[in-house]
């Protein structure tokens, strides 16, 4: 065996040496090669994610655009969060704002609907059926046909302007456009004004997820309307050019217009701002020009990553399929008649999924300032963005994991603007954003995840912002007394009997604290580093070493009865399985707590293979299950990569392949769960490239399996990073690593450094159908370990129910085997001079037990339990 191992290594070395002997002329050709723009927009299918629970919309939008002009087919409900669901066949109209993949409905503001005949103001009267075969959607363009009226409706957009083109039948004597300001959510105030026979302006203030959202609009029409009417509470108001109220609608009527182009600018600031946006971005009524420009803009963004191949060619795949039939088709060795397989173009399918995913990563956040820089801030005041674009719709609990790291690679200028937006929000509201929507902070989800976005950007050289102010803002965010943060600081964990979602909050807060520690290190703030690197380890205080799960702390002990599959109040949209591995900042620490690499690997195996079913609360977000791994929700997204820390990194390769194949498709229900403003798609993009950062804030990208023969990332510094996997084009079963090279030299790590990518170059992986443990065992593993200021985990107190009648026995334990436990029974604070715990304690009266674990002169937080004697 040693001889065989030696020969294999020699063979691999020779292979890499042959690769390295590339001619100088070929290298010069590659350096001289310029990016050739390709039409990747044609591969994007905006209908992917509009079915199932993806919650995306198919309408017209530019990258990160303020306007999302799309059809509305639903008035509410979870699966109507975006306003559209692929299964619907009735459309209410076309509104100008939409959310991509959220789990809460909002937006869908300022609805336009073309109709024929006498104007109707109730949506059940003016809505129309439509057929799926008449729908078409490409980046920046949408089209459908309204069967009720025989009207073709087309949509396109610029950043701040939506452009409609309605083609009415030739017999349309009364051709209308209904403008509905009551549509969808609760209206707090609205008004509309007929400016002249070509122009209308208005305002809508509404309450939904965003409790105070303001949208102004200004619309111009390519043809004059002959008459108009304004309705309040669905009743026409005679002789009025302006009306205000909570149920304001209007109709504009054209006389046999044929085609009408409507262009609508929006603004959060004023009608004048909406007009300025409109006139600046769409000065004419050339629908085709706007549509063409939208496609060009999308192609510019999509070309930041160019991929080729991804599967065997149709010819190769057909030949392989026929060979398989021959091998099982009898002695004559012929393909049975009528059984020649029709093989899909898997490469095109995979590219469609990839570019649609990349498209989805660019729908949010959305620009919120007008062309003159003005925007409405979280303080509801008007401000001006100086030298940057101000954004909204930050789904940070989701997107910090892969969406923002992707944009940090391919869109650094915009990432810098995101951070400047965060700081503007901090200046105006005193808090870094959590989940800002329009000019509102929704406080949705947990954690303070603008922090990892800032730190990851700074670590990767994006520093065009006030780092000192950002650091102050980060510390302010985690030191406020809200959402259990005070409890977390006091006890080293959020306690389950004090705060809901305590386990999830503890883990997310600890990760944010680790990010602050990394920022402190980069800013050479040693005292801050020491404080926050300790807080980054508070995850240890919710880790139960008795069962190897993250579990809520209640009355000094553990939440019982405990079932790891149960979705309950202790976790955010998940259970113990889906949160136990959420320690990306200290994987080695978690491995140690679990008892070593093999125990850790066994636990990961069980995560993916258990046959146990979800229990407890029914949460639809917990979807895309492989065992108890839930790809449909974000806390699981890094977990397949954790096998890279074990002696079986081939399992990372196996499960990545399975997730990519099973949880994504080219169909409308092709997402495992909510798109969540780009995160679900960003995971696909990064994993398809074969690199993933499990802990944004550090610079290691773990290696998975690149899904394409070739992928080129074009960087803003003018360089390009090329990732090659020729095995992807040979067989779809080539999912295991056989060799690696970087810059034409043999590579022996399971991760890439950010500098490897930023410096440009070529990274090649060699793949095969069988796991190559011999090759993998010598690769350097990634590093995720906190070795500074290591804390002592809190002890835990085990007893019966809090209330008792007969004398009870109490145990005190610690996850740290070398720690000594000291305790008191009189409510006083325990120290190293208190009673040393060495055997169970019997109590027969109401007692408050306090305990502390001490190791290497370091002390844990005090653990406290109260037991009450009942008469």
PDB file of N, CA and C in Angstrom, residues 520-600:
ATOM      1  N   UNK A 520     -12.021  44.915  15.120  1.00  0.00           N
ATOM      2  CA  UNK A 520     -11.134  45.484  16.131  1.00  0.00           C
ATOM      3  C   UNK A 520      -9.684  45.113  15.852  1.00  0.00           C
ATOM      4  N   UNK A 521      -9.461  43.893  15.441  1.00  0.00           N
ATOM      5  CA  UNK A 521      -8.097  43.455  15.126  1.00  0.00           C
ATOM      6  C   UNK A 521      -7.546  44.248  13.946  1.00  0.00           C
ATOM      7  N   UNK A 522      -8.366  44.439  12.915  1.00  0.00           N
ATOM      8  CA  UNK A 522      -7.903  45.182  11.739  1.00  0.00           C
ATOM      9  C   UNK A 522      -7.651  46.641  12.067  1.00  0.00           C
ATOM     10  N   UNK A 523      -8.381  47.182  13.058  1.00  0.00           N
ATOM     11  CA  UNK A 523      -8.202  48.575  13.464  1.00  0.00           C
ATOM     12  C   UNK A 523      -7.206  48.718  14.615  1.00  0.00           C
ATOM     13  N   UNK A 524      -6.600  47.573  15.017  1.00  0.00           N
ATOM     14  CA  UNK A 524      -5.618  47.546  16.095  1.00  0.00           C
ATOM     15  C   UNK A 524      -6.207  48.074  17.395  1.00  0.00           C
ATOM     16  N   UNK A 525      -7.399  47.624  17.720  1.00  0.00           N
ATOM     17  CA  UNK A 525      -8.052  47.967  18.978  1.00  0.00           C
ATOM     18  C   UNK A 525      -8.054  46.706  19.855  1.00  0.00           C
ATOM     19  N   UNK A 526      -6.950  46.493  20.549  1.00  0.00           N
ATOM     20  CA  UNK A 526      -6.717  45.241  21.247  1.00  0.00           C
ATOM     21  C   UNK A 526      -7.702  45.012  22.387  1.00  0.00           C
ATOM     22  N   UNK A 527      -8.044  46.052  23.107  1.00  0.00           N
ATOM     23  CA  UNK A 527      -8.977  45.890  24.221  1.00  0.00           C
ATOM     24  C   UNK A 527     -10.342  45.464  23.718  1.00  0.00           C
ATOM     25  N   UNK A 528     -10.797  46.081  22.647  1.00  0.00           N
ATOM     26  CA  UNK A 528     -12.080  45.686  22.048  1.00  0.00           C
ATOM     27  C   UNK A 528     -12.004  44.267  21.507  1.00  0.00           C
ATOM     28  N   UNK A 529     -10.870  43.937  20.893  1.00  0.00           N
ATOM     29  CA  UNK A 529     -10.713  42.578  20.372  1.00  0.00           C
ATOM     30  C   UNK A 529     -10.857  41.555  21.489  1.00  0.00           C
ATOM     31  N   UNK A 530     -10.207  41.803  22.606  1.00  0.00           N
ATOM     32  CA  UNK A 530     -10.251  40.860  23.722  1.00  0.00           C
ATOM     33  C   UNK A 530     -11.679  40.676  24.229  1.00  0.00           C
ATOM     34  N   UNK A 531     -12.440  41.769  24.296  1.00  0.00           N
ATOM     35  CA  UNK A 531     -13.815  41.688  24.781  1.00  0.00           C
ATOM     36  C   UNK A 531     -14.703  40.899  23.822  1.00  0.00           C
ATOM     37  N   UNK A 532     -14.610  41.236  22.544  1.00  0.00           N
ATOM     38  CA  UNK A 532     -15.572  40.643  21.604  1.00  0.00           C
ATOM     39  C   UNK A 532     -15.181  39.236  21.173  1.00  0.00           C
ATOM     40  N   UNK A 533     -13.912  38.887  21.246  1.00  0.00           N
ATOM     41  CA  UNK A 533     -13.542  37.509  20.919  1.00  0.00           C
ATOM     42  C   UNK A 533     -14.022  36.576  22.030  1.00  0.00           C
ATOM     43  N   UNK A 534     -14.129  37.096  23.251  1.00  0.00           N
ATOM     44  CA  UNK A 534     -14.741  36.306  24.317  1.00  0.00           C
ATOM     45  C   UNK A 534     -16.236  36.142  24.067  1.00  0.00           C
ATOM     46  N   UNK A 535     -16.901  37.219  23.733  1.00  0.00           N
ATOM     47  CA  UNK A 535     -18.342  37.146  23.466  1.00  0.00           C
ATOM     48  C   UNK A 535     -18.638  36.236  22.273  1.00  0.00           C
ATOM     49  N   UNK A 536     -17.713  36.145  21.352  1.00  0.00           N
ATOM     50  CA  UNK A 536     -17.912  35.277  20.179  1.00  0.00           C
ATOM     51  C   UNK A 536     -18.000  33.809  20.565  1.00  0.00           C
ATOM     52  N   UNK A 537     -17.608  33.494  21.804  1.00  0.00           N
ATOM     53  CA  UNK A 537     -17.646  32.107  22.281  1.00  0.00           C
ATOM     54  C   UNK A 537     -18.872  31.797  23.139  1.00  0.00           C
ATOM     55  N   UNK A 538     -19.791  32.736  23.253  1.00  0.00           N
ATOM     56  CA  UNK A 538     -20.954  32.502  24.103  1.00  0.00           C
ATOM     57  C   UNK A 538     -21.840  31.381  23.581  1.00  0.00           C
ATOM     58  N   UNK A 539     -21.611  30.955  22.330  1.00  0.00           N
ATOM     59  CA  UNK A 539     -22.349  29.804  21.822  1.00  0.00           C
ATOM     60  C   UNK A 539     -22.155  28.590  22.722  1.00  0.00           C
ATOM     61  N   UNK A 540     -21.014  28.527  23.399  1.00  0.00           N
ATOM     62  CA  UNK A 540     -20.726  27.377  24.269  1.00  0.00           C
ATOM     63  C   UNK A 540     -21.729  27.263  25.410  1.00  0.00           C
ATOM     64  N   UNK A 541     -22.381  28.372  25.745  1.00  0.00           N
ATOM     65  CA  UNK A 541     -23.298  28.381  26.873  1.00  0.00           C
ATOM     66  C   UNK A 541     -24.691  27.875  26.531  1.00  0.00           C
ATOM     67  N   UNK A 542     -24.945  27.582  25.250  1.00  0.00           N
ATOM     68  CA  UNK A 542     -26.204  26.922  24.877  1.00  0.00           C
ATOM     69  C   UNK A 542     -25.932  25.552  24.255  1.00  0.00           C
ATOM     70  N   UNK A 543     -24.693  25.093  24.362  1.00  0.00           N
ATOM     71  CA  UNK A 543     -24.346  23.766  23.849  1.00  0.00           C
ATOM     72  C   UNK A 543     -24.455  22.747  24.982  1.00  0.00           C
ATOM     73  N   UNK A 544     -25.314  21.766  24.791  1.00  0.00           N
ATOM     74  CA  UNK A 544     -25.530  20.721  25.794  1.00  0.00           C
ATOM     75  C   UNK A 544     -24.643  19.529  25.456  1.00  0.00           C
ATOM     76  N   UNK A 545     -23.590  19.334  26.216  1.00  0.00           N
ATOM     77  CA  UNK A 545     -22.649  18.263  25.907  1.00  0.00           C
ATOM     78  C   UNK A 545     -23.223  16.879  26.195  1.00  0.00           C
ATOM     79  N   UNK A 546     -24.376  16.832  26.849  1.00  0.00           N
ATOM     80  CA  UNK A 546     -25.002  15.542  27.117  1.00  0.00           C
ATOM     81  C   UNK A 546     -25.650  14.942  25.873  1.00  0.00           C
ATOM     82  N   UNK A 547     -26.101  15.780  24.978  1.00  0.00           N
ATOM     83  CA  UNK A 547     -26.750  15.277  23.751  1.00  0.00           C
ATOM     84  C   UNK A 547     -26.169  15.875  22.477  1.00  0.00           C
ATOM     85  N   UNK A 548     -25.194  16.761  22.614  1.00  0.00           N
ATOM     86  CA  UNK A 548     -24.518  17.397  21.468  1.00  0.00           C
ATOM     87  C   UNK A 548     -25.464  18.232  20.612  1.00  0.00           C
ATOM     88  N   UNK A 549     -26.399  18.923  21.256  1.00  0.00           N
ATOM     89  CA  UNK A 549     -27.280  19.848  20.559  1.00  0.00           C
ATOM     90  C   UNK A 549     -27.226  21.220  21.223  1.00  0.00           C
ATOM     91  N   UNK A 550     -27.522  22.243  20.443  1.00  0.00           N
ATOM     92  CA  UNK A 550     -27.745  23.565  20.987  1.00  0.00           C
ATOM     93  C   UNK A 550     -29.150  23.577  21.582  1.00  0.00           C
ATOM     94  N   UNK A 551     -29.240  23.963  22.855  1.00  0.00           N
ATOM     95  CA  UNK A 551     -30.498  23.812  23.585  1.00  0.00           C
ATOM     96  C   UNK A 551     -30.729  25.036  24.468  1.00  0.00           C
ATOM     97  N   UNK A 552     -31.982  25.386  24.664  1.00  0.00           N
ATOM     98  CA  UNK A 552     -32.313  26.574  25.451  1.00  0.00           C
ATOM     99  C   UNK A 552     -31.986  26.370  26.922  1.00  0.00           C
ATOM    100  N   UNK A 553     -31.498  27.446  27.548  1.00  0.00           N
ATOM    101  CA  UNK A 553     -31.222  27.441  28.978  1.00  0.00           C
ATOM    102  C   UNK A 553     -32.455  27.954  29.727  1.00  0.00           C
ATOM    103  N   UNK A 554     -32.941  27.129  30.651  1.00  0.00           N
ATOM    104  CA  UNK A 554     -34.122  27.483  31.437  1.00  0.00           C
ATOM    105  C   UNK A 554     -33.881  27.106  32.893  1.00  0.00           C
ATOM    106  N   UNK A 555     -34.076  28.052  33.813  1.00  0.00           N
ATOM    107  CA  UNK A 555     -33.915  27.831  35.251  1.00  0.00           C
ATOM    108  C   UNK A 555     -32.592  27.146  35.564  1.00  0.00           C
ATOM    109  N   UNK A 556     -31.529  27.622  34.979  1.00  0.00           N
ATOM    110  CA  UNK A 556     -30.200  27.106  35.268  1.00  0.00           C
ATOM    111  C   UNK A 556     -29.832  25.833  34.553  1.00  0.00           C
ATOM    112  N   UNK A 557     -30.810  25.178  33.934  1.00  0.00           N
ATOM    113  CA  UNK A 557     -30.546  23.929  33.234  1.00  0.00           C
ATOM    114  C   UNK A 557     -30.957  24.005  31.783  1.00  0.00           C
ATOM    115  N   UNK A 558     -31.567  22.939  31.307  1.00  0.00           N
ATOM    116  CA  UNK A 558     -31.931  22.844  29.896  1.00  0.00           C
ATOM    117  C   UNK A 558     -33.444  22.782  29.727  1.00  0.00           C
ATOM    118  N   UNK A 559     -33.910  23.333  28.622  1.00  0.00           N
ATOM    119  CA  UNK A 559     -35.331  23.283  28.285  1.00  0.00           C
ATOM    120  C   UNK A 559     -35.747  21.829  28.089  1.00  0.00           C
ATOM    121  N   UNK A 560     -36.793  21.429  28.803  1.00  0.00           N
ATOM    122  CA  UNK A 560     -37.310  20.065  28.674  1.00  0.00           C
ATOM    123  C   UNK A 560     -38.837  20.108  28.579  1.00  0.00           C
ATOM    124  N   UNK A 561     -39.465  19.086  27.984  1.00  0.00           N
ATOM    125  CA  UNK A 561     -38.829  17.949  27.299  1.00  0.00           C
ATOM    126  C   UNK A 561     -38.186  18.408  25.996  1.00  0.00           C
ATOM    127  N   UNK A 562     -37.096  17.742  25.640  1.00  0.00           N
ATOM    128  CA  UNK A 562     -36.329  18.165  24.472  1.00  0.00           C
ATOM    129  C   UNK A 562     -36.459  17.155  23.346  1.00  0.00           C
ATOM    130  N   UNK A 563     -36.782  17.664  22.175  1.00  0.00           N
ATOM    131  CA  UNK A 563     -36.836  16.853  20.955  1.00  0.00           C
ATOM    132  C   UNK A 563     -36.146  17.657  19.863  1.00  0.00           C
ATOM    133  N   UNK A 564     -35.010  17.183  19.329  1.00  0.00           N
ATOM    134  CA  UNK A 564     -34.228  18.004  18.393  1.00  0.00           C
ATOM    135  C   UNK A 564     -34.958  18.349  17.101  1.00  0.00           C
ATOM    136  N   UNK A 565     -36.013  17.619  16.777  1.00  0.00           N
ATOM    137  CA  UNK A 565     -36.762  17.929  15.545  1.00  0.00           C
ATOM    138  C   UNK A 565     -37.847  18.972  15.775  1.00  0.00           C
ATOM    139  N   UNK A 566     -38.058  19.345  17.040  1.00  0.00           N
ATOM    140  CA  UNK A 566     -39.188  20.220  17.360  1.00  0.00           C
ATOM    141  C   UNK A 566     -38.890  21.678  17.021  1.00  0.00           C
ATOM    142  N   UNK A 567     -39.769  22.266  16.230  1.00  0.00           N
ATOM    143  CA  UNK A 567     -39.720  23.701  15.952  1.00  0.00           C
ATOM    144  C   UNK A 567     -40.543  24.389  17.032  1.00  0.00           C
ATOM    145  N   UNK A 568     -39.877  25.145  17.883  1.00  0.00           N
ATOM    146  CA  UNK A 568     -40.579  25.766  19.005  1.00  0.00           C
ATOM    147  C   UNK A 568     -40.070  27.181  19.239  1.00  0.00           C
ATOM    148  N   UNK A 569     -40.463  27.751  20.364  1.00  0.00           N
ATOM    149  CA  UNK A 569     -40.169  29.156  20.649  1.00  0.00           C
ATOM    150  C   UNK A 569     -38.690  29.434  20.876  1.00  0.00           C
ATOM    151  N   UNK A 570     -37.873  28.387  21.001  1.00  0.00           N
ATOM    152  CA  UNK A 570     -36.463  28.592  21.308  1.00  0.00           C
ATOM    153  C   UNK A 570     -35.593  28.842  20.079  1.00  0.00           C
ATOM    154  N   UNK A 571     -36.157  28.637  18.895  1.00  0.00           N
ATOM    155  CA  UNK A 571     -35.387  28.738  17.658  1.00  0.00           C
ATOM    156  C   UNK A 571     -36.125  29.628  16.670  1.00  0.00           C
ATOM    157  N   UNK A 572     -35.379  30.251  15.794  1.00  0.00           N
ATOM    158  CA  UNK A 572     -35.952  31.107  14.755  1.00  0.00           C
ATOM    159  C   UNK A 572     -36.122  30.294  13.481  1.00  0.00           C
ATOM    160  N   UNK A 573     -37.362  29.994  13.145  1.00  0.00           N
ATOM    161  CA  UNK A 573     -37.656  29.261  11.908  1.00  0.00           C
ATOM    162  C   UNK A 573     -36.789  28.000  11.776  1.00  0.00           C
ATOM    163  N   UNK A 574     -36.738  27.215  12.824  1.00  0.00           N
ATOM    164  CA  UNK A 574     -35.920  26.019  12.765  1.00  0.00           C
ATOM    165  C   UNK A 574     -35.988  25.235  14.053  1.00  0.00           C
ATOM    166  N   UNK A 575     -35.115  24.245  14.154  1.00  0.00           N
ATOM    167  CA  UNK A 575     -35.060  23.410  15.347  1.00  0.00           C
ATOM    168  C   UNK A 575     -33.600  23.203  15.753  1.00  0.00           C
ATOM    169  N   UNK A 576     -33.378  22.323  16.714  1.00  0.00           N
ATOM    170  CA  UNK A 576     -32.024  22.117  17.221  1.00  0.00           C
ATOM    171  C   UNK A 576     -31.096  21.554  16.155  1.00  0.00           C
ATOM    172  N   UNK A 577     -31.613  20.706  15.286  1.00  0.00           N
ATOM    173  CA  UNK A 577     -30.778  20.178  14.204  1.00  0.00           C
ATOM    174  C   UNK A 577     -30.259  21.317  13.332  1.00  0.00           C
ATOM    175  N   UNK A 578     -31.121  22.260  13.006  1.00  0.00           N
ATOM    176  CA  UNK A 578     -30.759  23.298  12.050  1.00  0.00           C
ATOM    177  C   UNK A 578     -29.962  24.437  12.679  1.00  0.00           C
ATOM    178  N   UNK A 579     -29.788  24.406  13.999  1.00  0.00           N
ATOM    179  CA  UNK A 579     -28.992  25.452  14.647  1.00  0.00           C
ATOM    180  C   UNK A 579     -27.737  24.924  15.349  1.00  0.00           C
ATOM    181  N   UNK A 580     -27.639  23.617  15.536  1.00  0.00           N
ATOM    182  CA  UNK A 580     -26.501  23.087  16.288  1.00  0.00           C
ATOM    183  C   UNK A 580     -25.167  23.375  15.605  1.00  0.00           C
ATOM    184  N   UNK A 581     -25.177  23.502  14.286  1.00  0.00           N
ATOM    185  CA  UNK A 581     -23.913  23.710  13.564  1.00  0.00           C
ATOM    186  C   UNK A 581     -23.686  25.176  13.194  1.00  0.00           C
ATOM    187  N   UNK A 582     -24.469  26.080  13.788  1.00  0.00           N
ATOM    188  CA  UNK A 582     -24.331  27.495  13.441  1.00  0.00           C
ATOM    189  C   UNK A 582     -23.244  28.152  14.298  1.00  0.00           C
ATOM    190  N   UNK A 583     -22.010  27.682  14.105  1.00  0.00           N
ATOM    191  CA  UNK A 583     -20.847  28.271  14.773  1.00  0.00           C
ATOM    192  C   UNK A 583     -19.749  28.422  13.715  1.00  0.00           C
ATOM    193  N   UNK A 584     -20.012  29.159  12.633  1.00  0.00           N
ATOM    194  CA  UNK A 584     -19.022  29.231  11.552  1.00  0.00           C
ATOM    195  C   UNK A 584     -17.724  29.897  11.972  1.00  0.00           C
ATOM    196  N   UNK A 585     -17.772  30.685  13.054  1.00  0.00           N
ATOM    197  CA  UNK A 585     -16.580  31.404  13.501  1.00  0.00           C
ATOM    198  C   UNK A 585     -15.656  30.520  14.347  1.00  0.00           C
ATOM    199  N   UNK A 586     -16.122  29.349  14.766  1.00  0.00           N
ATOM    200  CA  UNK A 586     -15.326  28.517  15.670  1.00  0.00           C
ATOM    201  C   UNK A 586     -15.673  27.043  15.458  1.00  0.00           C
ATOM    202  N   UNK A 587     -15.513  26.574  14.229  1.00  0.00           N
ATOM    203  CA  UNK A 587     -15.839  25.189  13.915  1.00  0.00           C
ATOM    204  C   UNK A 587     -14.969  24.236  14.732  1.00  0.00           C
ATOM    205  N   UNK A 588     -13.686  24.573  14.879  1.00  0.00           N
ATOM    206  CA  UNK A 588     -12.793  23.707  15.653  1.00  0.00           C
ATOM    207  C   UNK A 588     -13.243  23.640  17.110  1.00  0.00           C
ATOM    208  N   UNK A 589     -13.738  24.744  17.642  1.00  0.00           N
ATOM    209  CA  UNK A 589     -14.260  24.734  19.002  1.00  0.00           C
ATOM    210  C   UNK A 589     -15.459  23.813  19.133  1.00  0.00           C
ATOM    211  N   UNK A 590     -16.339  23.842  18.134  1.00  0.00           N
ATOM    212  CA  UNK A 590     -17.507  22.966  18.145  1.00  0.00           C
ATOM    213  C   UNK A 590     -17.076  21.504  18.021  1.00  0.00           C
ATOM    214  N   UNK A 591     -16.099  21.246  17.157  1.00  0.00           N
ATOM    215  CA  UNK A 591     -15.578  19.883  17.014  1.00  0.00           C
ATOM    216  C   UNK A 591     -15.048  19.375  18.355  1.00  0.00           C
ATOM    217  N   UNK A 592     -14.305  20.221  19.060  1.00  0.00           N
ATOM    218  CA  UNK A 592     -13.765  19.831  20.358  1.00  0.00           C
ATOM    219  C   UNK A 592     -14.885  19.536  21.345  1.00  0.00           C
ATOM    220  N   UNK A 593     -15.901  20.394  21.376  1.00  0.00           N
ATOM    221  CA  UNK A 593     -16.998  20.190  22.317  1.00  0.00           C
ATOM    222  C   UNK A 593     -17.755  18.904  22.014  1.00  0.00           C
ATOM    223  N   UNK A 594     -17.824  18.531  20.748  1.00  0.00           N
ATOM    224  CA  UNK A 594     -18.549  17.324  20.377  1.00  0.00           C
ATOM    225  C   UNK A 594     -17.735  16.049  20.605  1.00  0.00           C
ATOM    226  N   UNK A 595     -16.459  16.202  20.924  1.00  0.00           N
ATOM    227  CA  UNK A 595     -15.655  15.030  21.216  1.00  0.00           C
ATOM    228  C   UNK A 595     -14.676  14.641  20.140  1.00  0.00           C
ATOM    229  N   UNK A 596     -14.413  15.553  19.194  1.00  0.00           N
ATOM    230  CA  UNK A 596     -13.417  15.269  18.167  1.00  0.00           C
ATOM    231  C   UNK A 596     -14.003  15.153  16.779  1.00  0.00           C
ATOM    232  N   UNK A 597     -13.114  15.013  15.798  1.00  0.00           N
ATOM    233  CA  UNK A 597     -13.518  15.024  14.387  1.00  0.00           C
ATOM    234  C   UNK A 597     -14.516  13.924  14.048  1.00  0.00           C
ATOM    235  N   UNK A 598     -14.269  12.727  14.553  1.00  0.00           N
ATOM    236  CA  UNK A 598     -15.144  11.628  14.178  1.00  0.00           C
ATOM    237  C   UNK A 598     -16.546  11.822  14.735  1.00  0.00           C
ATOM    238  N   UNK A 599     -16.627  12.264  15.985  1.00  0.00           N
ATOM    239  CA  UNK A 599     -17.941  12.523  16.580  1.00  0.00           C
ATOM    240  C   UNK A 599     -18.661  13.643  15.830  1.00  0.00           C
ATOM    241  N   UNK A 600     -17.908  14.665  15.443  1.00  0.00           N
ATOM    242  CA  UNK A 600     -18.471  15.781  14.677  1.00  0.00           C
ATOM    243  C   UNK A 600     -18.980  15.286  13.329  1.00  0.00           C
TER     244      UNK A 600
END
